[in-house]
Amino acid sequence: MKYMNRFKIFDCLRLGWKNIAGHKGRSAIIVVTISVLFAAVLGFNTLLNGVERTFANATSLSNDGKFYVATGFEPETFSCLEDINERCVLTPAPDNSEEIIQKRLERYHGKKIGTVYEKAFYWWEERPSMHGDEIEHIQHLETFYVISESVVQSLGIEYANVVDDRLPVILPVGKSLSEAQQQKFYQVGSYPATKSGQPIMSGGGFMNLILGTIRGSLGEMFLIDDGSGKIERFFDGKNDSLVSENTNNYENRSEAVKYDVAIFTDVKDVFGYYDNAWQEGREFGYDFFGRYTYHIKDVFGNTVNVASAFMSLRMITLLIVVVILVIAVCVATLTFVHVISDDAPTVALYRSMGASRLNILGIYLVYIVLLCLLAIIVCIAVTFLLVAVAALVYGSSLAETIKSYYMLSDFARVTFWGYDWISGMIIGVIILVAPLTLLLSLRIFSSKHIAKQLKED
Amino acid sequence: MTIELKNLNKSYGKKSVLTDVNLEIKTNTFVMLRGVSGSGKSTLLSIIGGIEPATSGEVIIDGRNVSSLKGKERVDFYRHKVGFIFQGFYLQPQLTIAENIALMGCFAGVPRAERHERAKKLAEDLGIADVLDRLPAEISGGQAERTCAARALFMNPEIILADEPTNNLDPENAKNVIEMLQKIWRDTNTTMIVASHDPMVEKYASQVVSVQEGHVSSDMKAQED
């Protein structure tokens, strides 16, 4: 008989599949072990992405689809911390920073609409110590946020300039000026804000591990720079505090740090703008000490805070994922190596029948890939189950927490389901187990090993 | 198809299993490789069958030094020339008897319909046609042995190698198996090499090769009917 001497793919698939069918118990144990291990990781990541999407929905509703983000450079301030009497020395932003920021904004559909700057004042109060006549110096920091008029107009706040020297300000929803503040400021509008602190759920269990990392919005008063020069006069003449009555010393200890304010209309763009900053920010020439500190902050709301919280969680998760994946891959690979080792007589039989090493590798590759595919299906099913349970247990209370935290009249867009590149990586790693296993099992297919196995049998 | 072994040596590390083996097996001979357990006869069988390489020396089959064959050439040679009957059957539990018989055809690229036909014909010849659709767990030991023989014959090999085919069988079944091998040998004009320590096999063999502590000696004998 003369044939093509070609082992057909169909036969390879059939023999691989028959291997699974012929060892149902063994196959089931392998599939369940791998899928449960990976489902734990995939489930947590899915949940994390789902909660992130939920908060993205909430922040979208809260901000009415407009997201104000401060973007720019904050100079390093180490010298201020070392000696309070030394004035901070500013490190200038790189020359091409404007251009790079503009490019990044265009990439994420952001548009510059104005400016915001922070002006910090250190002051210290002198008071008698608790035990005697000595005088204690307590240091305080007071920060003012100033936005340009164009940003206020974008919020839809119309106001008329008043003639006195009071400064126009906007406040977070629900806050008003104190009597002392009314001497200096007058409120022209308000902006959407969250409650202070974290959105902690009562009985939230491990969900609070996630929620505890989310910060609220600034909740600060924004002074409006209407271009009349009032702001400069206010800061120049500042020699007392609006916060404390006991201020004896007050000193302007830093220059104003100025950022551009950009507006986005899609929460995904804000997340993308923030999440990819560390990568794209390399263009700014970061050095080891973070000399150029590229900052992206919320102006109103807490969209960037949410993005930041989930990015940090994702980094921690990624570390845990990598550790679990290494364990899972080791377990899966060792299991497969053991299985193939058990099958040495079969391998010997195939070899004696004229199967090439490649033919046998093909059969076992199909066998393992099919097991991996089954494991992926079970893994996704278990993940669905985990997410469904989480939705059942935490769904309504998370909706209530968010509604209250963002001061929304209604919120029904809670989801625990989401995927990202880590999800893809987890699935990819399950598939990678197959070739890795074969690589580690190559010696089993060697003539020497087969002969040894036959002797032992 | 003549088989010649020239200056063949086999060792595992420092342990020598076969030493300077020189042997000639003529076409259409029923050969018994005789020796106690651990004498090296299974190793000799594996080397002839190409499962295991020799440490040194030559294996010449049909005038061709097959010990120097590599890769595809080697695979093709053994696929068409040699059929193996293993001691432990090694039937694949997940495959039907028909699929087990035709397994070798898969690797050789024999079309599926032809594989099925050929398996059916072999099963009829060996009296196992009624179990073709069963799994190995559902047939008797004798039927399993016949299945192994049918599998070895699938590619019409010119050499059949059987490793301890009567091991663990009762005398009656052992006799049946040997008679079956003898029938196959006669009907197919193959060279049959049986490694066994069973004295009964000797009665059917036309050439007896004694393997003792790695050394071989051969005797031709008049065959008994």
XYZ file of C-alpha atoms in Angstrom:
682
model
C 0.000 0.000 0.000
C 1.332 3.396 -0.929
C -0.331 6.406 0.584
C 0.389 10.054 1.050
C 1.899 9.160 4.426
C 0.170 12.221 5.758
C -1.518 12.217 9.134
C -4.748 14.083 8.497
C -5.838 16.962 10.716
C -9.260 15.404 11.089
C -7.707 12.209 12.502
C -5.522 14.301 14.801
C -8.592 16.142 16.111
C -10.524 12.909 16.467
C -7.770 11.133 18.407
C -7.290 14.205 20.619
C -11.003 14.419 21.341
C -11.277 10.653 21.936
C -8.563 11.044 24.547
C -10.859 13.364 26.480
C -13.898 11.169 26.009
C -11.950 8.070 26.984
C -10.757 9.598 30.254
C -13.862 11.452 31.366
C -13.011 11.489 35.074
C -9.456 12.644 34.557
C -10.522 15.264 32.019
C -13.259 16.590 34.305
C -10.840 16.986 37.228
C -8.342 18.861 35.026
C -10.983 21.146 33.537
C -12.549 21.944 36.929
C -9.175 22.552 38.628
C -7.920 24.909 35.940
C -11.201 26.717 35.481
C -11.784 27.339 39.192
C -8.246 28.656 39.679
C -8.543 31.033 36.756
C -12.166 31.917 37.492
C -11.116 33.322 40.876
C -8.867 35.810 39.103
C -11.170 36.459 36.174
C -14.132 36.865 38.522
C -12.403 39.497 40.649
C -11.178 41.383 37.608
C -14.630 41.277 36.037
C -16.139 42.575 39.256
C -13.569 45.352 39.471
C -14.272 46.429 35.895
C -17.997 46.235 36.534
C -17.831 48.455 39.620
C -15.613 50.867 37.692
C -18.250 51.056 34.955
C -20.887 51.640 37.599
C -18.954 54.575 39.006
C -18.328 55.868 35.501
C -22.093 55.825 34.984
C -22.633 57.592 38.302
C -20.068 60.290 37.637
C -21.566 60.805 34.158
C -24.997 61.362 35.642
C -23.638 63.574 38.386
C -21.678 65.756 35.962
C -24.436 65.857 33.388
C -22.037 64.541 30.753
C -19.422 67.289 31.209
C -16.100 66.482 32.794
C -13.693 69.218 33.865
C -10.109 68.111 34.205
C -7.039 70.074 35.255
C -3.939 69.080 33.360
C -0.388 70.353 33.656
C 2.812 70.266 35.657
C 3.252 70.546 39.345
C 6.772 71.564 40.273
C 8.634 69.509 42.812
C 8.371 70.928 46.309
C 10.869 68.920 48.349
C 12.795 71.962 49.465
C 9.657 73.386 51.095
C 9.247 70.326 53.241
C 12.849 70.267 54.408
C 12.913 73.771 55.795
C 9.795 75.780 56.333
C 11.735 79.022 56.198
C 13.062 78.324 52.728
C 11.004 79.447 49.826
C 10.076 76.749 47.324
C 12.141 76.580 44.187
C 10.144 75.711 41.135
C 11.327 73.356 38.460
C 10.041 74.582 35.130
C 7.970 72.312 32.902
C 9.686 70.972 29.794
C 9.699 73.269 26.785
C 7.445 71.123 24.632
C 4.889 70.432 27.373
C 2.166 72.557 25.787
C 2.479 70.685 22.533
C 2.438 67.250 24.187
C -0.555 68.069 26.350
C -2.419 69.386 23.328
C -1.684 66.185 21.411
C -2.895 64.040 24.301
C -6.066 66.100 24.636
C -6.797 65.721 20.941
C -6.288 61.971 21.201
C -8.959 61.756 23.899
C -11.299 64.410 22.477
C -10.595 66.901 25.236
C -10.784 70.650 24.702
C -9.005 73.392 26.631
C -11.490 75.905 27.965
C -9.620 77.884 30.580
C -7.299 77.688 33.549
C -7.281 76.793 37.194
C -4.551 77.458 39.707
C -3.751 76.546 43.235
C -2.250 79.078 45.605
C -1.035 77.700 48.889
C -0.324 79.710 52.029
C 1.451 78.326 55.046
C 0.592 79.915 58.302
C 1.241 79.017 61.854
C -0.443 79.820 65.030
C 1.300 80.404 68.313
C -0.379 79.076 71.391
C 0.677 78.161 74.921
C 1.732 74.549 75.370
C -0.402 72.257 77.487
C 2.121 72.044 80.361
C 3.537 75.451 80.884
C 4.533 78.821 79.649
C 6.205 77.702 76.458
C 4.733 78.783 73.153
C 3.912 76.118 70.549
C 3.993 76.769 66.819
C 1.311 74.855 64.916
C 1.752 74.909 61.171
C -1.243 75.077 58.807
C -1.694 75.099 55.087
C -4.468 76.926 53.298
C -5.095 76.436 49.612
C -7.183 78.551 47.270
C -8.441 77.372 43.908
C -8.975 79.953 41.227
C -10.744 79.253 37.952
C -10.993 81.450 34.906
C -14.299 82.973 33.941
C -14.494 80.865 30.765
C -14.761 77.700 32.859
C -17.637 79.174 34.852
C -19.427 80.105 31.676
C -19.028 76.534 30.429
C -20.875 75.408 33.549
C -23.780 77.562 32.411
C -23.461 79.997 35.334
C -24.301 83.556 34.425
C -23.356 86.325 36.830
C -23.020 90.063 36.799
C -19.882 91.743 38.093
C -20.482 93.567 41.310
C -18.795 96.794 42.142
C -17.477 96.087 45.619
C -14.193 94.272 46.219
C -15.741 90.936 47.101
C -14.715 88.011 44.920
C -17.195 85.869 42.991
C -17.021 82.191 43.950
C -18.783 78.924 43.173
C -19.362 76.260 45.798
C -20.183 72.555 45.777
C -23.883 71.741 45.739
C -25.305 71.998 49.250
C -22.575 74.273 50.680
C -22.846 77.979 51.446
C -20.549 80.761 52.591
C -19.919 81.354 56.296
C -20.483 84.781 57.731
C -16.775 85.510 57.821
C -16.391 84.406 54.218
C -19.245 86.626 53.106
C -17.062 89.604 53.988
C -14.709 88.620 51.191
C -16.760 86.550 48.723
C -20.163 86.219 47.149
C -21.556 83.018 45.635
C -22.549 83.043 41.975
C -23.396 79.402 41.506
C -22.679 75.842 42.482
C -21.119 72.782 40.894
C -21.980 69.061 41.156
C -20.091 67.299 43.923
C -20.042 64.126 45.919
C -20.367 63.802 49.644
C -17.043 63.964 51.449
C -15.006 60.845 52.190
C -15.464 57.438 50.601
C -18.692 55.860 49.403
C -18.684 53.125 52.048
C -21.517 50.572 52.007
C -23.019 49.343 55.244
C -22.425 45.567 55.296
C -20.373 45.956 52.136
C -17.752 43.397 53.198
C -15.040 43.060 50.613
C -16.816 45.547 48.345
C -15.633 48.245 50.744
C -12.059 47.272 49.907
C -12.818 48.597 46.438
C -15.003 51.518 47.465
C -12.571 52.616 50.194
C -10.065 53.659 47.557
C -12.430 56.100 45.827
C -11.994 59.716 46.817
C -14.711 62.324 46.691
C -14.548 65.554 44.745
C -12.545 68.509 46.031
C -15.566 70.069 47.719
C -13.695 73.362 47.780
C -14.649 76.893 47.069
C -13.537 78.049 43.617
C -12.614 81.697 43.311
C -13.351 83.163 39.891
C -10.755 85.201 38.156
C -12.856 87.657 36.188
C -9.796 89.473 34.924
C -10.546 92.637 36.911
C -7.453 92.313 39.107
C -9.451 91.585 42.261
C -7.760 88.227 42.708
C -4.275 89.761 42.705
C -5.345 92.388 45.206
C -6.894 89.686 47.385
C -3.727 87.625 47.512
C -1.377 90.588 47.841
C -3.264 91.928 50.766
C -3.760 88.663 52.479
C -2.515 88.771 56.032
C -5.161 86.904 57.909
C -6.967 83.634 57.619
C -10.555 82.993 56.844
C -10.319 79.695 58.587
C -8.777 80.424 61.954
C -9.186 83.337 64.356
C -5.884 82.545 66.055
C -3.570 83.309 63.205
C -0.542 85.295 64.235
C 1.695 84.611 61.284
C 0.874 84.210 57.688
C 3.222 83.856 54.799
C 2.854 83.307 51.125
C 5.144 80.333 50.755
C 4.554 79.172 47.262
C 4.005 80.413 43.794
C 0.687 79.640 42.202
C 0.603 76.347 40.345
C -1.332 76.799 37.181
C -3.068 74.121 35.111
C -5.122 74.128 31.967
C -8.749 73.121 32.342
C -9.966 70.753 29.667
C -13.508 69.619 29.111
C -14.455 66.095 28.029
C -17.894 64.888 27.098
C -17.330 61.136 27.455
C -16.282 59.548 30.725
C -14.321 56.886 28.784
C -12.133 59.638 27.353
C -11.350 60.938 30.839
C -10.439 57.431 31.983
C -8.277 56.932 28.897
C -6.617 60.333 29.332
C -5.743 59.479 32.918
C -4.970 55.759 32.601
C -2.511 56.175 29.765
C -0.770 59.230 31.187
C 1.993 57.216 32.839
C 2.840 55.672 29.490
C 2.395 58.673 27.284
C 3.916 60.920 29.965
C 7.310 59.403 29.240
C 7.536 61.950 26.479
C 7.798 64.606 29.184
C 11.144 63.258 30.259
C 10.274 61.900 33.672
C 13.304 61.016 35.654
C 13.645 58.601 38.558
C 12.691 61.243 41.077
C 9.649 62.339 39.087
C 11.189 65.750 38.489
C 8.465 66.685 36.075
C 5.244 65.840 37.768
C 2.539 65.706 35.192
C -0.770 66.082 36.939
C -4.313 65.284 35.925
C -6.914 66.274 38.473
C -10.606 66.779 38.792
C -11.795 70.339 38.809
C -15.386 69.489 39.678
C -16.744 66.005 40.437
C -14.537 62.980 41.033
C -14.081 61.336 37.629
C -10.282 61.413 37.719
C -10.357 60.263 41.341
C -12.414 57.236 40.297
C -10.066 56.515 37.379
C -7.093 56.842 39.716
C -8.614 54.545 42.360
C -9.363 51.825 39.840
C -5.995 52.167 38.176
C -4.262 51.657 41.533
C -6.541 48.716 42.272
C -5.794 47.326 38.846
C -2.063 47.567 39.469
C -2.432 45.703 42.768
C -4.796 43.250 41.111
C -2.352 42.751 38.282
C 0.337 41.779 40.771
C -2.014 39.330 42.485
C -3.175 38.103 39.072
C 0.399 37.439 38.000
C 1.124 35.487 41.218
C -2.086 33.442 40.903
C -1.511 32.916 37.217
C 1.991 31.611 37.876
C 0.559 29.193 40.450
C -2.285 28.234 38.104
C 0.058 27.710 35.173
C 2.361 25.572 37.355
C -0.572 23.477 38.592
C -2.023 23.121 35.102
C 1.318 22.351 33.503
C 2.332 19.821 36.147
C -1.076 18.149 35.852
C -0.731 17.892 32.093
C 2.849 16.665 32.313
C 1.676 14.014 34.760
C -1.169 13.020 32.440
C 1.112 12.746 29.430
C 3.643 10.822 31.489
C 0.884 8.376 32.441
C 0.179 7.980 28.756
C 3.742 6.914 27.923
C 2.637 3.394 26.848
C 0.201 5.001 24.415
C 2.964 7.247 23.123
C 5.145 4.175 22.694
C 2.356 2.439 20.813
C 1.927 5.409 18.473
C 5.658 5.477 17.836
C 5.747 1.744 17.091
C 2.933 2.339 14.592
C 5.035 4.762 12.658
C 3.672 7.958 14.153
C 6.259 10.686 13.957
C 7.058 12.777 17.004
C 5.190 15.606 15.313
C 2.086 13.410 14.878
C 2.097 12.547 18.582
C 2.718 16.163 19.575
C -0.252 17.075 17.379
C -2.542 14.580 19.111
C -1.565 15.787 22.571
C -1.656 19.432 21.548
C -5.238 18.938 20.358
C -6.014 17.048 23.560
C -4.632 19.791 25.804
C -6.004 22.664 23.713
C -9.459 21.063 23.831
C -9.152 20.677 27.613
C -8.054 24.319 27.837
C -10.999 25.420 25.687
C -13.348 23.468 27.944
C -11.618 25.072 30.943
C -12.188 28.520 29.412
C -15.893 27.784 28.909
C -16.251 26.534 32.490
C -14.112 29.432 33.742
C -16.386 31.977 32.042
C -19.455 30.157 33.357
C -18.070 30.220 36.926
C -17.209 33.905 36.481
C -20.805 34.611 35.383
C -21.972 32.778 38.472
C -19.666 34.772 40.771
C -20.760 38.040 39.196
C -24.419 37.033 39.429
C -23.983 36.239 43.123
C -22.199 39.561 43.697
C -25.011 41.400 41.900
C -27.576 39.602 44.025
C -25.781 40.304 47.304
C -24.474 43.833 46.673
C -26.546 45.174 43.779
C -29.256 47.133 45.553
C -27.078 48.405 48.413
C -24.417 49.631 45.964
C -27.109 51.487 44.011
C -28.325 53.121 47.228
C -24.772 54.017 48.314
C -24.009 55.624 44.953
C -27.340 57.464 44.869
C -26.653 58.972 48.246
C -22.929 59.618 47.617
C -23.476 61.449 44.328
C -26.684 63.050 45.594
C -28.654 61.652 42.666
C -32.439 61.392 42.668
C -32.240 57.950 41.077
C -29.550 55.519 40.003
C -30.256 52.192 38.332
C -27.127 51.698 36.220
C -25.327 49.294 38.550
C -23.297 46.593 36.831
C -20.779 44.075 38.090
C -19.754 42.948 34.633
C -16.813 44.418 32.764
C -13.753 43.280 30.893
C -10.408 44.723 29.949
C -7.023 43.606 28.673
C -6.341 41.718 31.918
C -9.416 39.558 31.211
C -7.999 38.835 27.772
C -4.635 38.056 29.302
C -6.188 35.542 31.723
C -7.948 33.738 28.865
C -4.764 33.904 26.794
C -2.719 32.365 29.594
C -5.114 29.398 29.790
C -4.473 28.775 26.096
C -0.718 29.265 26.602
C -0.734 26.379 29.074
C -1.094 23.952 26.151
C 2.148 24.662 24.273
C 3.989 25.255 27.548
C 2.960 21.821 28.770
C 4.047 20.173 25.564
C 7.355 21.970 25.755
C 7.904 20.614 29.260
C 6.791 17.141 28.180
C 9.018 16.838 25.121
C 11.270 14.307 26.790
C 8.279 11.953 27.169
C 8.145 11.655 23.409
C 11.811 10.714 23.079
C 12.794 7.191 22.012
C 14.832 6.797 25.172
C 11.906 7.579 27.445
C 9.549 5.343 25.460
C 11.939 2.408 25.671
C 12.344 2.977 29.407
C 8.600 3.158 29.885
C 8.032 -0.028 27.936
C 10.586 -1.818 30.076
C 8.957 -0.592 33.276
C 5.602 -1.814 32.010
C 13.138 -9.826 3.819
C 16.454 -10.631 5.483
C 17.381 -9.042 8.775
C 21.035 -8.739 9.734
C 22.440 -7.436 12.984
C 26.127 -6.590 12.842
C 28.325 -5.906 15.877
C 25.299 -4.595 17.733
C 25.769 -3.193 21.218
C 23.294 -1.656 23.585
C 23.948 -0.190 26.975
C 22.047 1.993 29.436
C 24.649 4.240 30.953
C 27.404 1.921 32.157
C 25.172 -1.138 32.110
C 25.641 -3.245 29.002
C 22.471 -5.036 27.873
C 23.535 -6.436 24.500
C 27.149 -7.147 23.575
C 28.496 -7.590 20.074
C 25.376 -9.188 18.638
C 25.709 -10.695 15.176
C 22.596 -12.342 13.835
C 20.954 -13.200 10.531
C 17.227 -13.811 10.146
C 16.115 -14.988 6.740
C 12.896 -14.056 4.978
C 9.687 -15.792 6.086
C 11.194 -17.286 9.199
C 9.371 -17.827 12.496
C 11.963 -16.757 15.027
C 11.818 -17.156 18.763
C 13.982 -14.871 20.874
C 14.433 -17.022 23.936
C 15.747 -15.916 27.268
C 14.916 -15.358 30.873
C 13.414 -12.133 32.084
C 15.998 -9.328 31.888
C 18.205 -11.177 29.413
C 17.863 -8.452 26.767
C 15.430 -10.102 24.339
C 12.815 -7.316 24.546
C 15.563 -4.759 23.989
C 16.712 -6.701 20.932
C 13.123 -6.730 19.657
C 12.767 -2.978 20.222
C 15.989 -2.324 18.322
C 14.882 -4.463 15.373
C 11.521 -2.710 15.439
C 13.087 0.742 15.499
C 11.535 1.774 18.802
C 14.898 1.982 20.456
C 18.251 2.903 18.898
C 21.317 0.698 19.314
C 24.340 2.168 21.055
C 26.550 0.933 18.209
C 26.438 -1.519 15.329
C 24.167 -1.951 12.356
C 20.632 -3.177 11.770
C 20.317 -4.153 8.122
C 16.865 -4.918 6.796
C 16.458 -5.870 3.172
C 20.041 -4.763 2.515
C 19.515 -1.333 4.023
C 21.191 -0.065 7.164
C 18.081 1.152 8.950
C 19.905 2.212 12.096
C 21.148 5.233 10.171
C 17.680 6.285 9.007
C 16.380 9.521 10.474
C 13.136 11.437 10.646
C 10.502 10.904 7.966
C 12.528 8.258 6.117
C 12.773 6.181 9.271
C 9.087 6.650 10.144
C 7.984 5.654 6.640
C 10.218 2.605 6.647
C 8.907 1.187 9.881
C 5.326 2.173 9.093
C 5.271 -0.107 6.062
C 7.701 -2.860 7.048
C 7.066 -3.654 10.702
C 4.039 -4.590 12.790
C 4.217 -4.813 16.583
C 2.286 -7.000 19.005
C 2.848 -5.744 22.530
C 2.871 -7.746 25.698
C 0.220 -5.625 27.411
C -2.043 -5.297 24.353
C -1.993 -1.463 24.607
C -5.428 -1.260 23.108
C -6.738 2.274 23.302
C -9.671 2.162 25.735
C -11.436 5.125 24.126
C -11.370 3.656 20.601
C -13.595 0.894 19.259
C -12.027 -2.388 18.174
C -12.338 -1.291 14.529
C -10.619 2.017 15.323
C -7.877 0.229 17.270
C -7.176 -2.080 14.350
C -7.106 0.812 11.889
C -5.060 3.152 14.100
C -1.866 2.606 12.140
C -3.713 3.634 8.975
C -4.347 7.070 10.484
C -0.634 7.785 10.745
C -0.003 6.432 7.249
C -2.716 8.599 5.711
C -4.916 5.676 4.606
C -8.353 7.041 3.589
C -11.061 6.478 6.183
C -13.305 4.245 4.063
C -10.368 2.066 3.121
C -9.306 1.826 6.753
C -12.742 0.637 7.706
C -12.853 -1.965 4.940
C -9.441 -3.298 5.792
C -10.162 -3.478 9.512
C -13.362 -5.379 8.744
C -11.513 -7.860 6.524
C -8.793 -8.464 9.130
C -11.392 -8.876 11.861
C -13.207 -11.467 9.759
C -9.940 -13.343 9.114
C -9.154 -13.410 12.837
C -12.686 -14.160 14.018
C -13.461 -10.904 15.789
C -15.852 -9.352 13.263
C -18.711 -9.385 15.760
C -16.902 -7.117 18.246
C -15.764 -4.392 15.839
C -18.004 -1.728 17.330
C -17.212 -2.566 20.948
C -14.697 -0.933 23.245
C -11.674 -2.923 24.505
C -13.223 -3.129 27.990
C -16.152 -5.040 26.495
C -14.200 -7.922 24.906
C -12.391 -11.007 26.221
C -8.620 -11.429 26.616
C -8.432 -13.721 23.592
C -10.328 -11.213 21.477
C -7.998 -8.469 22.674
C -4.991 -10.547 21.609
C -6.542 -11.060 18.165
C -7.263 -7.354 17.942
C -3.573 -6.682 18.625
C -2.601 -9.100 15.887
C -5.046 -7.508 13.456
C -3.652 -4.087 14.318
C -0.093 -5.293 13.666
C -1.162 -6.691 10.284
C -3.002 -3.580 9.179
C -0.276 -2.150 6.923
C 0.675 -5.584 5.493
C 4.081 -5.538 7.205
C 6.885 -7.798 6.102
C 8.085 -8.293 9.653
C 5.902 -8.924 12.714
C 7.433 -8.518 16.142
C 5.652 -9.963 19.165
C 6.813 -9.272 22.692
C 5.869 -11.997 25.189
C 2.468 -12.642 23.556
C 1.673 -15.579 25.861
C 2.655 -13.890 29.071
C 0.012 -14.122 31.798
C -2.187 -16.390 29.683
C -3.318 -19.858 30.748
C -1.788 -22.745 28.709
C -4.857 -23.151 26.507
C -5.092 -19.489 25.579
C -1.310 -19.314 25.169
C -1.507 -22.178 22.681
C -4.327 -20.432 20.808
C -2.297 -17.272 20.499
C 0.799 -19.038 19.243
C -1.253 -20.972 16.730
C -2.833 -17.755 15.577
C 0.617 -16.195 15.078
C 1.755 -19.264 13.210
C -1.292 -19.063 10.944
C -0.649 -15.411 10.279
C 2.974 -16.176 9.502
C 2.019 -18.874 7.028
C -0.835 -16.943 5.412
C 1.034 -13.682 4.996
C 4.562 -14.817 4.204
C 5.950 -12.488 6.845
C 8.978 -12.825 9.050
C 7.676 -13.435 12.556
C 9.919 -12.665 15.530
C 8.543 -13.608 18.922
C 10.344 -12.706 22.137
C 9.258 -15.184 24.784
C 10.444 -17.285 27.681
C 7.564 -19.699 27.117
C 8.993 -23.123 26.036
C 5.824 -23.787 24.069
C 6.732 -21.108 21.533
C 9.928 -22.988 20.677
C 7.843 -25.813 19.238
C 6.465 -23.531 16.547
C 9.624 -21.604 15.731
C 11.872 -22.331 12.745
C 14.766 -20.433 14.266
C 15.547 -20.053 17.949
C 17.793 -17.253 19.107
C 18.986 -17.569 22.677
C 19.658 -14.349 24.513
C 21.721 -14.773 27.635
C 23.289 -11.937 29.568
C 23.457 -9.801 26.455
C 24.985 -12.448 24.198
C 23.055 -14.237 21.479
C 23.373 -17.590 19.776
C 21.143 -18.845 17.009
C 19.893 -22.303 15.989
C 17.956 -23.169 12.886
C 15.603 -26.053 13.374
C 13.247 -28.150 11.318
C 9.783 -26.804 11.818
C 7.135 -29.008 13.389
C 3.593 -28.957 12.084
